[in-house]
């Protein structure tokens, strides 16, 4: 099974979890995901996910000047984003428990 296929189903949860730890701009979120072990995550996928979550009202954003180039757009969780994170975490835990029951004995 391809890790990239599994990642598609949980990328929203992973991005919300990274932003729950600290606000971040796009590439910072990518680095956080990769540091957590999701080396397969693509930059474009994360940027698209951030935009989609923002337009869904789950994130807020603000711009911070950068001394190393263009301004950076930071994202942070808002109350609906924290609610979605809690819901998705519960769904993930139930799914992972089910899968462990199925493949754990194999």
Coordinates of C-alpha atoms in Angstrom, one line a residue:
X1 CA 0.0 0.0 0.0
X2 CA 1.3 3.4 -1.0
X3 CA 1.9 5.8 1.9
X4 CA 0.8 8.7 -0.3
X5 CA -2.6 7.1 -0.8
X6 CA -3.0 6.8 3.0
X7 CA -1.9 10.3 3.5
X8 CA -4.6 11.7 1.2
X9 CA -7.2 10.5 3.7
X10 CA -5.6 12.0 6.7
X11 CA -3.9 15.2 5.5
X12 CA -6.5 17.5 6.9
X13 CA -6.1 15.9 10.3
X14 CA -2.3 16.0 10.1
X15 CA -2.2 19.7 9.1
X16 CA -4.7 20.6 11.9
X17 CA -2.6 18.8 14.4
X18 CA 0.6 20.6 13.3
X19 CA -1.2 24.0 13.6
X20 CA -2.6 23.0 17.0
X21 CA 1.0 23.0 18.3
X22 CA 1.9 26.4 16.8
X23 CA 0.9 28.8 14.1
X24 CA 2.8 28.3 10.9
X25 CA 3.3 29.4 7.3
X26 CA 3.0 26.9 4.4
X27 CA 6.5 25.5 4.3
X28 CA 6.8 25.5 8.1
X29 CA 3.7 23.2 8.1
X30 CA 5.4 21.0 5.5
X31 CA 8.5 20.7 7.6
X32 CA 6.5 19.9 10.7
X33 CA 4.7 17.0 8.9
X34 CA 8.0 15.7 7.5
X35 CA 9.7 15.9 10.9
X36 CA 6.8 13.9 12.4
X37 CA 7.6 11.1 9.9
X38 CA 5.4 12.0 6.9
X39 CA 8.3 12.3 4.5
X40 CA 6.1 11.6 1.5
X41 CA 4.0 14.7 1.9
X42 CA 4.1 17.1 -1.1
X43 CA 4.4 20.8 -0.8
X44 CA 1.5 21.4 -3.2
X45 CA -0.8 19.1 -1.3
X46 CA -0.1 20.9 2.0
X47 CA -0.6 24.4 0.4
X48 CA -3.8 23.2 -1.2
X49 CA -5.0 21.8 2.1
X50 CA -4.2 25.0 4.0
X51 CA -6.2 27.0 1.4
X52 CA -9.1 24.6 1.6
X53 CA -9.2 24.6 5.4
X54 CA -9.0 28.4 5.5
X55 CA -11.9 28.8 3.0
X56 CA -13.9 26.3 5.1
X57 CA -13.6 28.6 8.0
X58 CA -11.3 26.3 10.1
X59 CA -8.2 28.5 10.0
X60 CA -7.4 32.2 10.4
X61 CA -4.4 33.8 8.7
X62 CA -2.2 36.8 9.2
X63 CA 0.8 38.2 7.3
X64 CA 4.3 38.6 8.9
X65 CA 7.1 40.5 7.2
X66 CA 10.1 38.3 6.4
X67 CA 13.7 39.5 6.4
X68 CA 14.6 36.7 4.0
X69 CA 12.1 37.4 1.1
X70 CA 8.4 38.0 0.7
X71 CA 6.0 38.3 3.5
X72 CA 4.8 35.0 5.0
X73 CA 1.1 34.1 5.4
X74 CA 0.7 32.4 8.8
X75 CA -2.2 30.1 9.6
X76 CA -3.7 29.4 13.0
X77 CA -6.5 27.2 14.3
X78 CA -9.7 29.0 15.3
X79 CA -12.5 27.6 17.4
X80 CA -14.2 25.7 14.5
X81 CA -10.8 24.4 13.5
X82 CA -10.2 23.1 17.1
X83 CA -13.6 21.5 17.0
X84 CA -12.8 19.8 13.7
X85 CA -9.5 18.6 15.1
X86 CA -11.2 17.0 18.0
X87 CA -13.8 15.3 15.8
X88 CA -11.3 14.1 13.3
X89 CA -9.0 12.8 16.1
X90 CA -11.9 10.7 17.4
X91 CA -12.7 9.4 14.0
X92 CA -9.0 8.5 13.4
X93 CA -8.6 6.7 16.7
X94 CA -11.8 4.6 16.1
X95 CA -10.6 3.8 12.6
X96 CA -7.0 2.9 13.7
X97 CA -8.4 0.6 16.5
X98 CA -10.6 -1.2 13.9
X99 CA -7.7 -1.6 11.5
X100 CA -5.4 -2.8 14.3
X101 CA -8.0 -5.4 15.1
X102 CA -8.1 -6.5 11.5
X103 CA -4.5 -6.7 10.7
X104 CA -3.0 -7.1 14.2
X105 CA -3.5 -10.8 14.2
X106 CA -2.1 -11.2 10.6

